[in-house]
Every structure is written in C-alpha cells, then in structure tokens.
Short mmCIF file of C-alpha atoms and ligand atoms in Angstrom, two decimals:
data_model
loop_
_atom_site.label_atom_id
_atom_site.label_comp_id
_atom_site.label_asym_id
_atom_site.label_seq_id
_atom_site.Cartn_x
_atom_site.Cartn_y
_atom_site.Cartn_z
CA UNK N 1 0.00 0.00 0.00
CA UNK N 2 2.82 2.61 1.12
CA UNK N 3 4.82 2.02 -2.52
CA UNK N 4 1.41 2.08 -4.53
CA UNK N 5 1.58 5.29 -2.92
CA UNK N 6 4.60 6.38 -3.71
CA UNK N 7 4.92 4.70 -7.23
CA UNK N 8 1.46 6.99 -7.64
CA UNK N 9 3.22 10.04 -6.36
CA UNK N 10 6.20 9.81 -9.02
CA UNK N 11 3.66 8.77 -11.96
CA UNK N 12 1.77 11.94 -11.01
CA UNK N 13 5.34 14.09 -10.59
CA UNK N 14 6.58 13.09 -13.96
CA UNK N 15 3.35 13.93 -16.20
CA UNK N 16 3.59 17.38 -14.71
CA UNK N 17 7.56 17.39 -15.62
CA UNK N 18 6.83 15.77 -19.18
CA UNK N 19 3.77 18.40 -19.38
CA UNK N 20 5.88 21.49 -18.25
CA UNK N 21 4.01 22.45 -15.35
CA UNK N 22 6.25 21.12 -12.86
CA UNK N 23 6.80 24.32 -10.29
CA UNK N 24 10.44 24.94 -9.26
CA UNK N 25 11.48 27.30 -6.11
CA UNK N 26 13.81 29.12 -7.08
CA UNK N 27 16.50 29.78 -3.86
CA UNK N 28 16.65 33.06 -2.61
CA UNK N 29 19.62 33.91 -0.90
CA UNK N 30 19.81 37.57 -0.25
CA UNK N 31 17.26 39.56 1.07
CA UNK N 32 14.13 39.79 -0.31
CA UNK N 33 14.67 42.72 -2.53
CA UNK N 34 14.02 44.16 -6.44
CA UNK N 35 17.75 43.14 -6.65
CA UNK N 36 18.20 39.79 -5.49
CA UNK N 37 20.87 36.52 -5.34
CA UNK N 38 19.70 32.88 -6.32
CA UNK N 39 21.69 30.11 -4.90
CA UNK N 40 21.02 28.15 -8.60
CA UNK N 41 22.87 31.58 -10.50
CA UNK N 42 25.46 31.95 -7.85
CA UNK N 43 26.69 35.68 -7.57
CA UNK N 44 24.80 37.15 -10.46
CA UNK N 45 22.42 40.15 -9.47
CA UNK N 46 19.33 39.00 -10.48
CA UNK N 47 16.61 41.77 -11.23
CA UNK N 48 13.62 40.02 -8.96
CA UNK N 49 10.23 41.04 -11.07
CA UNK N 50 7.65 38.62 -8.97
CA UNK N 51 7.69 39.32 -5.39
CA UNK N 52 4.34 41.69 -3.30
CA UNK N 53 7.18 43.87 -2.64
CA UNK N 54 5.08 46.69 -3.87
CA UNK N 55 6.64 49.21 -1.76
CA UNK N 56 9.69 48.07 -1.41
CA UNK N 57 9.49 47.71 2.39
CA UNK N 58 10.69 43.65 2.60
CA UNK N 59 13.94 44.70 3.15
CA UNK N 60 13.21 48.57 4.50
CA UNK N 61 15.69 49.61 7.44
CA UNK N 62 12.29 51.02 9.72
CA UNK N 63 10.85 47.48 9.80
CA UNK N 64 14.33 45.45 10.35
CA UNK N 65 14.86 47.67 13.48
CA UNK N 66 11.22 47.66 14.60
CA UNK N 67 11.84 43.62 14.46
CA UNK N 68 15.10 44.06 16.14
CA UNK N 69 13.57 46.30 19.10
CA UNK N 70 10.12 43.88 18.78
CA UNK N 71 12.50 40.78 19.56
CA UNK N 72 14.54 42.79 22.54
CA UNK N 73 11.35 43.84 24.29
CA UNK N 74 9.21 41.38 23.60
CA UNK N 75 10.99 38.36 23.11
CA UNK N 76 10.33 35.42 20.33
CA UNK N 77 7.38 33.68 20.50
CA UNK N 78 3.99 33.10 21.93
CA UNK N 79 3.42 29.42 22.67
CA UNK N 80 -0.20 29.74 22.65
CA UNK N 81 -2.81 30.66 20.74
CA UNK N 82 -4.79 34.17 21.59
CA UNK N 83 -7.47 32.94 24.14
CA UNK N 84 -5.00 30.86 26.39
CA UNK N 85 -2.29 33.28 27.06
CA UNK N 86 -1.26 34.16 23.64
CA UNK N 87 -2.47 37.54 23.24
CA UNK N 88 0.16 40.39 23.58
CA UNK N 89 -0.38 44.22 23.51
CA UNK N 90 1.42 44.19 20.34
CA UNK N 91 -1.67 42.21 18.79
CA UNK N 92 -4.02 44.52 20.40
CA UNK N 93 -1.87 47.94 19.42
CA UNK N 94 -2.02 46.51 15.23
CA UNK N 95 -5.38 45.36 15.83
CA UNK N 96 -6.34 49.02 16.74
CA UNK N 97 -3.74 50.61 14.60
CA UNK N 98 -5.49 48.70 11.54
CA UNK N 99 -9.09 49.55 12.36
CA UNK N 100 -7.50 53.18 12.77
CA UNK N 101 -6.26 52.67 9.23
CA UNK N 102 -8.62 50.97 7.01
CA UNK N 103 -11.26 53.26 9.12
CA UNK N 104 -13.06 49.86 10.34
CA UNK N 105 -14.97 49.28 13.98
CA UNK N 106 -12.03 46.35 14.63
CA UNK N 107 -9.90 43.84 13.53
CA UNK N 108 -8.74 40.29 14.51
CA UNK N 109 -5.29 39.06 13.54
CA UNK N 110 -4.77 35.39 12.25
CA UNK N 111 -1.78 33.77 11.03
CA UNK N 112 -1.52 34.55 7.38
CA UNK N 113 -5.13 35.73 5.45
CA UNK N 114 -5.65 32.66 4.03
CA UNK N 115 -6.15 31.67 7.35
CA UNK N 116 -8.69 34.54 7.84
CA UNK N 117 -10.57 33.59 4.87
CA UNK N 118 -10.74 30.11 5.78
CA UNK N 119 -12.49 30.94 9.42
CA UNK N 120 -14.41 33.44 8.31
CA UNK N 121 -17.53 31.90 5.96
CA UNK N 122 -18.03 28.85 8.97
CA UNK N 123 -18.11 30.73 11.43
CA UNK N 124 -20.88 33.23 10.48
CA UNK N 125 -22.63 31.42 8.57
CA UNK N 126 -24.77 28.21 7.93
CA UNK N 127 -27.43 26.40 5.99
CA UNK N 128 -29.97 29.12 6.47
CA UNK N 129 -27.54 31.70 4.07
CA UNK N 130 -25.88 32.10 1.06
CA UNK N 131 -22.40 33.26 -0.31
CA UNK N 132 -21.95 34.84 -3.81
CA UNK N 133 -18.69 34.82 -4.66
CA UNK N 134 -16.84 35.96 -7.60
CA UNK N 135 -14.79 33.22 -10.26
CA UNK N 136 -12.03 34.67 -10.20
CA UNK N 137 -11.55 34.86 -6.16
CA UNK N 138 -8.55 33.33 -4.36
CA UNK N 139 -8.18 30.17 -3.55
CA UNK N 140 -8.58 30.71 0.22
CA UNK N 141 -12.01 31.83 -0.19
CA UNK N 142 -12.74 29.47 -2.31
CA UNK N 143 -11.42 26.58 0.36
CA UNK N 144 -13.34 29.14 3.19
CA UNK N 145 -16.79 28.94 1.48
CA UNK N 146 -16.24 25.17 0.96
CA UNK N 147 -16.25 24.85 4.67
CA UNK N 148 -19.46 26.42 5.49
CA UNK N 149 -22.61 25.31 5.09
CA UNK N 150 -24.29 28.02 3.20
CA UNK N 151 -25.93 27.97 -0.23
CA UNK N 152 -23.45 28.82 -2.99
CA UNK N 153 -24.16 31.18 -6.27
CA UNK N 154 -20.98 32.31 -8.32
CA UNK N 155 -20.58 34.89 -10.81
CA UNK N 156 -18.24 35.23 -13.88
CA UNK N 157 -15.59 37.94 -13.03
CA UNK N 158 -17.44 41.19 -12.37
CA UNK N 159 -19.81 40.16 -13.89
CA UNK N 160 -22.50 42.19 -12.94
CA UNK N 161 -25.63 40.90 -14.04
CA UNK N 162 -24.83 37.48 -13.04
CA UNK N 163 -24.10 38.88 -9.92
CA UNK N 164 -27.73 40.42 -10.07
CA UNK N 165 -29.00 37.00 -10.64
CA UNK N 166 -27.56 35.11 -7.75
CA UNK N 167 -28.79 38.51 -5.20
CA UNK N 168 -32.22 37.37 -6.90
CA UNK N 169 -32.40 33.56 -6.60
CA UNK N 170 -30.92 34.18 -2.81
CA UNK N 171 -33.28 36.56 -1.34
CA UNK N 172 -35.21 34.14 0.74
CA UNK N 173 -32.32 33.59 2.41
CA UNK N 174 -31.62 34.79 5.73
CA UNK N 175 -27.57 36.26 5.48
CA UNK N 176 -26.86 36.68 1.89
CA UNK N 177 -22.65 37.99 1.74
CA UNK N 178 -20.91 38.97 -2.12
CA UNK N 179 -17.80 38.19 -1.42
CA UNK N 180 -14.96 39.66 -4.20
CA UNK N 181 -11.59 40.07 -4.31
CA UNK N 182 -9.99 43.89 -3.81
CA UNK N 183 -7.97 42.87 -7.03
CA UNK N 184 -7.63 39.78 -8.91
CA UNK N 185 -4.26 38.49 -8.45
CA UNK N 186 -3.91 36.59 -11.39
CA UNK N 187 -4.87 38.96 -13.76
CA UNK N 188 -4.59 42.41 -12.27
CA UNK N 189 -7.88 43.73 -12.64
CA UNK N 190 -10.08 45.75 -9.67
CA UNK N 191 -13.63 44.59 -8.86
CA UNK N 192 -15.93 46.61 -9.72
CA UNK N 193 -16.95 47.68 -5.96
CA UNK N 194 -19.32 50.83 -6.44
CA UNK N 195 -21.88 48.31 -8.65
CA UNK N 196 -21.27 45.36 -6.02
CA UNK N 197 -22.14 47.54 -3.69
CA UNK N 198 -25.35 49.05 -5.09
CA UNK N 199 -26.58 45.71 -5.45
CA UNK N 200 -25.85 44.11 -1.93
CA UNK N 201 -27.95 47.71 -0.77
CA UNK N 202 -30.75 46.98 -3.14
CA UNK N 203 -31.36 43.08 -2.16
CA UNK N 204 -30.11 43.92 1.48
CA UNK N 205 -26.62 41.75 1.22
CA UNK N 206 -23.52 42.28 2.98
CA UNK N 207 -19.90 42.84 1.39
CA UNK N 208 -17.42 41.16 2.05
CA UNK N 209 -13.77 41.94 0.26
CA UNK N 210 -10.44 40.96 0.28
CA UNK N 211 -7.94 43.43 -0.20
CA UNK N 212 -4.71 41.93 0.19
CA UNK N 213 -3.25 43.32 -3.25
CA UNK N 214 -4.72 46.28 -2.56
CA UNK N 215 -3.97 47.49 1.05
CA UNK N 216 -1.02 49.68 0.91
CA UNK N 217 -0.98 49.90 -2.68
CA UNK N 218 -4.11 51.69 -4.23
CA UNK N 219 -6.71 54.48 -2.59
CA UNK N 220 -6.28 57.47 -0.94
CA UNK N 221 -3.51 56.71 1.76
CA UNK N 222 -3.01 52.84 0.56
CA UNK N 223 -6.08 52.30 1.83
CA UNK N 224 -7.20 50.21 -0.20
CA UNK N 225 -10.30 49.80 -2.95
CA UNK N 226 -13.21 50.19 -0.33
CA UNK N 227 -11.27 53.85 -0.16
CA UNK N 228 -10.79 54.18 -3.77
CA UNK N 229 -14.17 53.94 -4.21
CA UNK N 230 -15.61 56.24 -0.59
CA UNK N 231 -17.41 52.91 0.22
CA UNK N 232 -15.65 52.28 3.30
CA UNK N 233 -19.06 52.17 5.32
CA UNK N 234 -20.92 49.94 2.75
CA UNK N 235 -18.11 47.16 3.26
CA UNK N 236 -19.20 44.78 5.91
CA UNK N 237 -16.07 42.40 5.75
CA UNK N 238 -12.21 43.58 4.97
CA UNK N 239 -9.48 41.15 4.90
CA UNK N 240 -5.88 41.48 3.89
CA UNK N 241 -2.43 40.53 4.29
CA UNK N 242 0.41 41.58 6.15
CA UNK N 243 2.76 39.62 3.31
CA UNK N 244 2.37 42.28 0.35
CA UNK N 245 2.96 45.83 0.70
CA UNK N 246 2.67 45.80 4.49
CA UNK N 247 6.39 44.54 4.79
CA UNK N 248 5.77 40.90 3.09
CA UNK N 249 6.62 39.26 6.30
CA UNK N 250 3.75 37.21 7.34
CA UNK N 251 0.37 37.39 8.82
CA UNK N 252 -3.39 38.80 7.79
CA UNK N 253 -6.75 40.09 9.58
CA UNK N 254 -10.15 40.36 9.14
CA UNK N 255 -11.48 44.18 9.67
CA UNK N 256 -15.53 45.36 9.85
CA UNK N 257 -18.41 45.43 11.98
CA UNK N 258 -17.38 45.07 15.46
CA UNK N 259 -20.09 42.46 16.60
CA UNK N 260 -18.28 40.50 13.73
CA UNK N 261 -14.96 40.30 14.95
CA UNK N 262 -16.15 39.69 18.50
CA UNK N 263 -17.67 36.75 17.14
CA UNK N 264 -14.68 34.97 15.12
CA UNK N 265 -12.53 35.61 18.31
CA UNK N 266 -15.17 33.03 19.52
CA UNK N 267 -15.81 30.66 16.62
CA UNK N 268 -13.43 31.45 13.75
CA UNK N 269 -11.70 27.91 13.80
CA UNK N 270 -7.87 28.69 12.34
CA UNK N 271 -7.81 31.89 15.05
CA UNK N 272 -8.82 29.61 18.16
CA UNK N 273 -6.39 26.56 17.50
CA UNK N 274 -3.16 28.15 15.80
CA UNK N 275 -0.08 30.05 17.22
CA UNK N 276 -0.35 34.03 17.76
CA UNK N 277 1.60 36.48 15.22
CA UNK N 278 5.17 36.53 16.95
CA UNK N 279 4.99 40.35 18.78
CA UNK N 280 8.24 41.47 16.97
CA UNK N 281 6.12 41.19 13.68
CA UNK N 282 3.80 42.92 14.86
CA UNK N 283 5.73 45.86 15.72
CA UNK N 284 7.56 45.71 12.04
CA UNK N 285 4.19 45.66 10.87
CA UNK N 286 3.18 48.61 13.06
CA UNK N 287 6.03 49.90 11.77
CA UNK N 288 4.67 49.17 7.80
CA UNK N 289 1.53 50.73 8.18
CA UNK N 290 3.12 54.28 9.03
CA UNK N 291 5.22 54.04 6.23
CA UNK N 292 2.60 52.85 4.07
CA UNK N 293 -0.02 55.77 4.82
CA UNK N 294 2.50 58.57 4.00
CA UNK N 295 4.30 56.66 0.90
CA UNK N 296 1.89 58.72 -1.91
CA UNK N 297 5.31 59.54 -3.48
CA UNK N 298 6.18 55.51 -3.43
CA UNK N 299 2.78 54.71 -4.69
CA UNK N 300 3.21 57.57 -7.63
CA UNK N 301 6.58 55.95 -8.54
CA UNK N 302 4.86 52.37 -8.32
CA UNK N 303 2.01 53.98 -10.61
CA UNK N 304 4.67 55.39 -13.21
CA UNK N 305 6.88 52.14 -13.32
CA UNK N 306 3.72 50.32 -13.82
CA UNK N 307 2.74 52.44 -16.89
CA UNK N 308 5.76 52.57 -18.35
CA UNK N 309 6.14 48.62 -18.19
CA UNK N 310 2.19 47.95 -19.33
CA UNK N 311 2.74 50.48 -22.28
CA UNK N 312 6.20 49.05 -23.43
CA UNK N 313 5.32 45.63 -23.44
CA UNK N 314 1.80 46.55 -25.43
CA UNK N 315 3.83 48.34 -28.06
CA UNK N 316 5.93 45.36 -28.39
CA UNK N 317 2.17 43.20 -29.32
CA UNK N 318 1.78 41.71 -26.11
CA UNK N 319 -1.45 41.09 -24.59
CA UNK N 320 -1.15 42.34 -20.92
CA UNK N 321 -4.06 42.21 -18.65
CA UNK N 322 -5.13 44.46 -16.41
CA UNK N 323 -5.41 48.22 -16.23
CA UNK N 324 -3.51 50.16 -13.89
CA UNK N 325 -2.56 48.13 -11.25
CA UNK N 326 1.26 46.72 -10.68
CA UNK N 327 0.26 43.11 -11.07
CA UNK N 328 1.57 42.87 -14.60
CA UNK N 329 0.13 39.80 -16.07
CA UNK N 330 1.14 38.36 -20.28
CA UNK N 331 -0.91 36.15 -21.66
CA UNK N 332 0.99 33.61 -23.79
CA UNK N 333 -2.10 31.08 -23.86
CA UNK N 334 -0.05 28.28 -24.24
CA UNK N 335 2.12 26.92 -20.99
CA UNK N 336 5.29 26.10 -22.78
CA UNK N 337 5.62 29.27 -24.28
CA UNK N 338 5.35 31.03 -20.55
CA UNK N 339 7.60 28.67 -19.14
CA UNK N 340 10.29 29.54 -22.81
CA UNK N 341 9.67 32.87 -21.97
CA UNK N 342 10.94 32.75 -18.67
CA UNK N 343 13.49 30.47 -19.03
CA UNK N 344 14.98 32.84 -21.49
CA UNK N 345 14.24 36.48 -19.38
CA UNK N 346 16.34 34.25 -16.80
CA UNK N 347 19.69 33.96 -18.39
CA UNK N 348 19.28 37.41 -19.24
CA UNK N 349 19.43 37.42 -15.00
CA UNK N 350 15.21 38.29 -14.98
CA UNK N 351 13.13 36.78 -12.83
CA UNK N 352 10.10 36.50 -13.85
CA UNK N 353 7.60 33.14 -13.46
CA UNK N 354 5.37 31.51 -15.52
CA UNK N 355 1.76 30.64 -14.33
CA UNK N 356 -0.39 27.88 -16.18
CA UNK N 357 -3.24 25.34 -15.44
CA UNK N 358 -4.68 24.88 -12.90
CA UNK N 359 -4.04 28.16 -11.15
CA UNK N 360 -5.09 30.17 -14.20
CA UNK N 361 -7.92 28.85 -16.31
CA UNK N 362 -6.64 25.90 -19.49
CA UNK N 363 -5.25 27.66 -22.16
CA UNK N 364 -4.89 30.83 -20.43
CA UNK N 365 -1.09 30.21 -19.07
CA UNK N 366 0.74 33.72 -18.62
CA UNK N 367 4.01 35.48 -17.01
CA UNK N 368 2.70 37.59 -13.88
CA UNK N 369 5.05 40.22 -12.99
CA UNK N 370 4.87 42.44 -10.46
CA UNK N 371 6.38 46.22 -10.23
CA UNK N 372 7.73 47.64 -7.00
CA UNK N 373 8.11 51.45 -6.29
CA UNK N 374 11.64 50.16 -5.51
CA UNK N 375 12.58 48.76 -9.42
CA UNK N 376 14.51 51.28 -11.31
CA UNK N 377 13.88 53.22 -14.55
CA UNK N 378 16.52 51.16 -16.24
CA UNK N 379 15.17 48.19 -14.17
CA UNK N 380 11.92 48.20 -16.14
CA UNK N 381 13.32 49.21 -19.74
CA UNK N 382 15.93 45.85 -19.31
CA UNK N 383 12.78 43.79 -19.06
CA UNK N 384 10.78 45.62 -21.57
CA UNK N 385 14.00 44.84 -23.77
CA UNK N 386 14.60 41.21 -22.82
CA UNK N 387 10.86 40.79 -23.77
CA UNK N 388 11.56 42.35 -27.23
CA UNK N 389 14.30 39.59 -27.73
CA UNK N 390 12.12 37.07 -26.26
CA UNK N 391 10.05 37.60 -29.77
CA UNK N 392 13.35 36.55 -31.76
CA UNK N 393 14.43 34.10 -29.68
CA UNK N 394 12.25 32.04 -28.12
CA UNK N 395 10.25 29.81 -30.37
CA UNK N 396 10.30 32.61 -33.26
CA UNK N 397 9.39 35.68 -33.16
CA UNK N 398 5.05 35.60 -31.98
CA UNK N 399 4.18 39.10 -31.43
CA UNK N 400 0.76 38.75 -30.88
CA UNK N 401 1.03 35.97 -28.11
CA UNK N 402 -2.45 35.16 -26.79
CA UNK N 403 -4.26 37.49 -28.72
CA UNK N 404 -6.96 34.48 -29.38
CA UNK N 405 -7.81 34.27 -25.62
CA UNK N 406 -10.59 35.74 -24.59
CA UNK N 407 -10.51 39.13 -22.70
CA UNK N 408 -10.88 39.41 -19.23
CA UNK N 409 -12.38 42.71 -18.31
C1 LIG C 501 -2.08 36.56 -1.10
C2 LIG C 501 -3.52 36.47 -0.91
C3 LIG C 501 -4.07 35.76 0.17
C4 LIG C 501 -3.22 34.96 1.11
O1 LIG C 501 -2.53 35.80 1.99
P1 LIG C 501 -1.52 35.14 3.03
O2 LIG C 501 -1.46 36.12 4.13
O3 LIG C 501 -0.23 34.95 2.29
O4 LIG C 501 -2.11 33.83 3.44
C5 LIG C 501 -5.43 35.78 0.34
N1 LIG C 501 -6.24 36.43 -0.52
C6 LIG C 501 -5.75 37.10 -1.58
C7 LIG C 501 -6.69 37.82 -2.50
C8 LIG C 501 -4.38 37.13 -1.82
O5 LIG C 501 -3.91 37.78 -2.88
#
C-alpha cells in the first residue's frame, strides 16, 4: 500500500515534468529585494520582477529595526494561541492601529489571510444563508466557502448581471454575503466595488472583500479599494495581508463590523487553534503601516513604473491584462511558451515566473510580474528589452502571443 503510494506520487510528478508544469522554487539567498541573489545563479544580481514587494518595504531599514527592538522587548514567540495566554499588547496595538487605518470598527489578527478567509464563511454562517462569490476569487475563499454550510451562487468575473441574478435567486435567504476580491491576483484587474455595492444595498446583502493586493498599494492613503471607491461604510467584511505591501513578512486580519470580529474571536476555527503572530512582527508591521499611509510619493513611482512597463510591453504586441494596477500579467495562452519565456528572461538574469493550469484557467497560461516602487527606470526598460528579444528568440518571433484568448475585463 505505502509504494502504490509512492509509485502513484512519481507517476503523477513526472506527467507534470513531461507536461511542463512542474513548479520549481527558485532559492533566494539575499534579502528579499528588487535586486536579489539565487543560490542556482550563484553571484549574479538577479533583477527580482515577482515578489508583493510593492513598496519596497521587505527589506526597509524602519521594519528590520522595529523587528530588532520587537525581539529585545518582547521576546520570540507566543506558545499559545490568543485565548489561552497568547495575546500580547502588540496584537491589540495593530489590531487598533489597523481599524485606525482601514477606518473599520475592529480587527482580529490570524496567522496569514488565508487563514482569515478560511475561518471566516463557517463561522458566520450556515445552511440558512448564502455566499456569492466571484470566479475569479482566491483560492482561500474558495477553500473558506467550501467549509461552510451556506448555499453557494458564483458569478463570472465582475460580472455584474450574473451577480444580479444570484442577489435574486438568494433573497429568501436569511444572510446573503458577495464576497470579491480587492484585485484579482492573477490577472490584475479591480472589482468593480461601487456596482457590487449598489446591489448588496438593493437586495439587502452584505460585502465582504479581500484586499490583500490592494492594502497599501491603491486608494487614498493605501487604503485600499473600499477607499478608492468612498465605500468604506458599505463594506461589511475587509481582509488582507500583512505579506504584500505591508512589509511581506507574514500574517493577515479580518477588519468590519465590530459584533463581527467579537464573534470569530469566539468561533473562527484557524484563530482559536493556531499560534499568535510573533509580537516582533507585529511591531515591524506597526512599523509598515506608518510608512505605508504617508508613501503617496512611493505609490506615484509604483504607478509610473507600472505604466511605463504595461505600455512598453503593449507596443511590443503583447497582450497584458489588467489596467492600472502593478500586477503585470502576459498572456501567452499556451504553458510552454510562458515557461520559454521565462526560461529565457532568466539567463538574461530576470526573474520572472510563468503561471499555467490549474491556477489560471486551461489555455490561459501567462508570465505575472509584479512592479515595485523600488525597481529602477533602467530596471523596467531591461525587461521591456529582454521581452523584445524574447520575440526573436524564443520559439520565433510571436508578437501577438495570446491574442486568441478571450478578454478578461
Ligand atoms: C495573497 C492572498 C491571500 C493569502 O494571503 P496570506 O497572508 O499569504 O495567506 C489571500 N487572498 C488574496 C486575495 C491574496 O492575494
């Protein structure tokens, strides 16, 4: 029985390998940076174009000495989970520092926002409600709603009118929550919030969104697309990540109503039986948040980058996706042809990484960069450059790249 498993294993291991979708971590060893060292290409300076770094503040001198001070003051770790005697005033001070931010009643911390999104849907709701939640939303809410017992309805990316439909066929229910995505991290597009909100008013639903490309990176302050948009008060449910913008360390929180959050620090399931946020990363991420709410000159440099890279790679006949924000996704269509093209942006010392079935849709495969108000100028013309030779040399020259896939709006 134990080597059928294993001979199954290796089968399934080596159809990925044969079919190129095989995923390879790369080594990282530097610090996580726009400039970075892989242990595979020894001491070349590799020019890192896939990390959340958004703001550059991985690395950021404010947050290593918050850390340092954190770990001096506070110690290491917790060894127990928030209701036994795991919570520290350095939860409560970014659990009110948060709120503060994002303009919410509160905010619980859990260990990483998947996390957050997996307690969440179970513990407020059950067979008597209904989730409607977007296609295109991340995987944790996907594995979150499969975990409670509520009626499903989902809609085709922001798609409205299906949307519309699913608010209709739910109304007898008793809680009916939309739940969408801040930004859809596979193919950089925003949700549209102002209609999803409408809606929810009209049939009486609650929002729910999850922000964690968002927070720190878009909206007046970083705030985020509930701020973008002046809807803070008609979104019931906020969650996010510390691991993006907010210093990429680890860690993520659900912000909203406060009878909400009183009740998942009773029932939400990955926040009652897991390990508390160490304190020191919570005072880096204290630490994060200041930064983040006065960097409008990082997020204008983040917002020129991003143009620059969109436009150059569009001129070239590339089919990026997306509008405005730094997630910088190009469709190839076909997975081999990601996987060429960043096997050859690579020994041209790029990092970029391919993404193909099943995390994007068959047929769909792309190269999802990401821009940080820490790359360069010259950082982003190189990889608008190494894309131009990319046409010549991998797999001949194939401007138009995905053009036959369908648009995502
Ligand atoms: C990254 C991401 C998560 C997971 O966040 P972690 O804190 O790394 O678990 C959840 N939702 C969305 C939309 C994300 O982009």
């Amino acid at each position: 029985m134990r080597q059928q498993l294993r001979e199954r294993l290796r089968d399934d291991r080596d159809k990925l390998m044969s079919r190129k979708l095989l995923k390879v971590e790369q080594e990282i060893s530097s610090p996580q940076s726009t400039h970075i060292r892989l242990r595979a290409m020894g001491e070349r300076n590799i020019l890192n174009m896939c990390a959340n770094n958004y703001l550059g503040l991985a690395n950021h001198q404010v947050l290593v000495r918050a850390a340092h001070e954190g770990l001096e003051r506070h110690g290491f770790g917790m060894s127990s989970v928030r209701f036994i005697c795991g919570t520290h005033s350095a939860h409560r001070a970014l659990e009110r520092r948060l709120s503060d931010y994002l303009r919410t009643e509160d905010t619980i911390l859990f260990g990483s926002c998947f996390d957050a999104n997996a307690g969440l849907f179970e513990a407020l709701l059950d067979a008597k409600d209904a989730v409607i939640s977007d296609s295109l939303n991340h995987a944790s809410i996907i594995d979150g709603v499969r975990l409670c017992k509520a009626k499903r309805f989902r809609y085709t990316n922001n798609d409205m009118s299906e949307l519309e439909r699913a608010l209709r066929e739910s109304h007898h229910c008793r809680t009916v929550l939309v739940v969408t995505d801040g930004v859809f991290s596979m193919d950089g597009n925003a949700a549209n919030l102002p209609v999803i909100c409408d809606l929810a008013k009209h049939y009486g639903a609650l929002v729910m969104v999850d922000d964690s490309h968002a927070v720190g990176v878009i909206g007046p302050s970083g705030r985020g697309t509930p701020a973008r948009h002046a809807l803070e008060d008609q979104v019931d449910i906020l969650t996010g990540t510390l691991g993006k913008a907010l210093g990429g360390a680890s860690g993520g929180y659900v912000s909203g109503r406060s009878e909400i959050i009183a009740w998942l620090r009773q029932r939400a399931r990955p926040y009652l039986f897991s390990n508390s946020l160490m304190p020191a990363l919570c005072e880096a991420s204290l630490a994060a948040i200041d930064l983040a709410e006065n960097a409008d000159d990082l997020r204008q440099q983040l917002a020129a980058r991003t143009c620059r890279l969109r436009q150059g790679l569009s001129d070239l006949g590339f089919r990026v996706s997306g509008s405005d924000h730094p997630i910088v996704p190009v469709i190839t269509g076909d997975a081999a042809v990601a996987v060429q093209i960043a096997d050859f942006l690579l020994s041209l010392d790029i990092l970029v990484v391919p993404f193909s079935y099943p995390v994007v849709a068959e047929g769909a495969a792309r190269i999802r960069m990401q821009v940080s108000a820490a790359h360069s100028v010259e950082d982003i013309e190189r990889v608008i450059a190494a894309f131009r030779s990319a046409q010549t040399y991998v797999d001949g020259a194939r401007p138009a790249w995905g053009a036959d896939i369908p648009q995502i709006v």
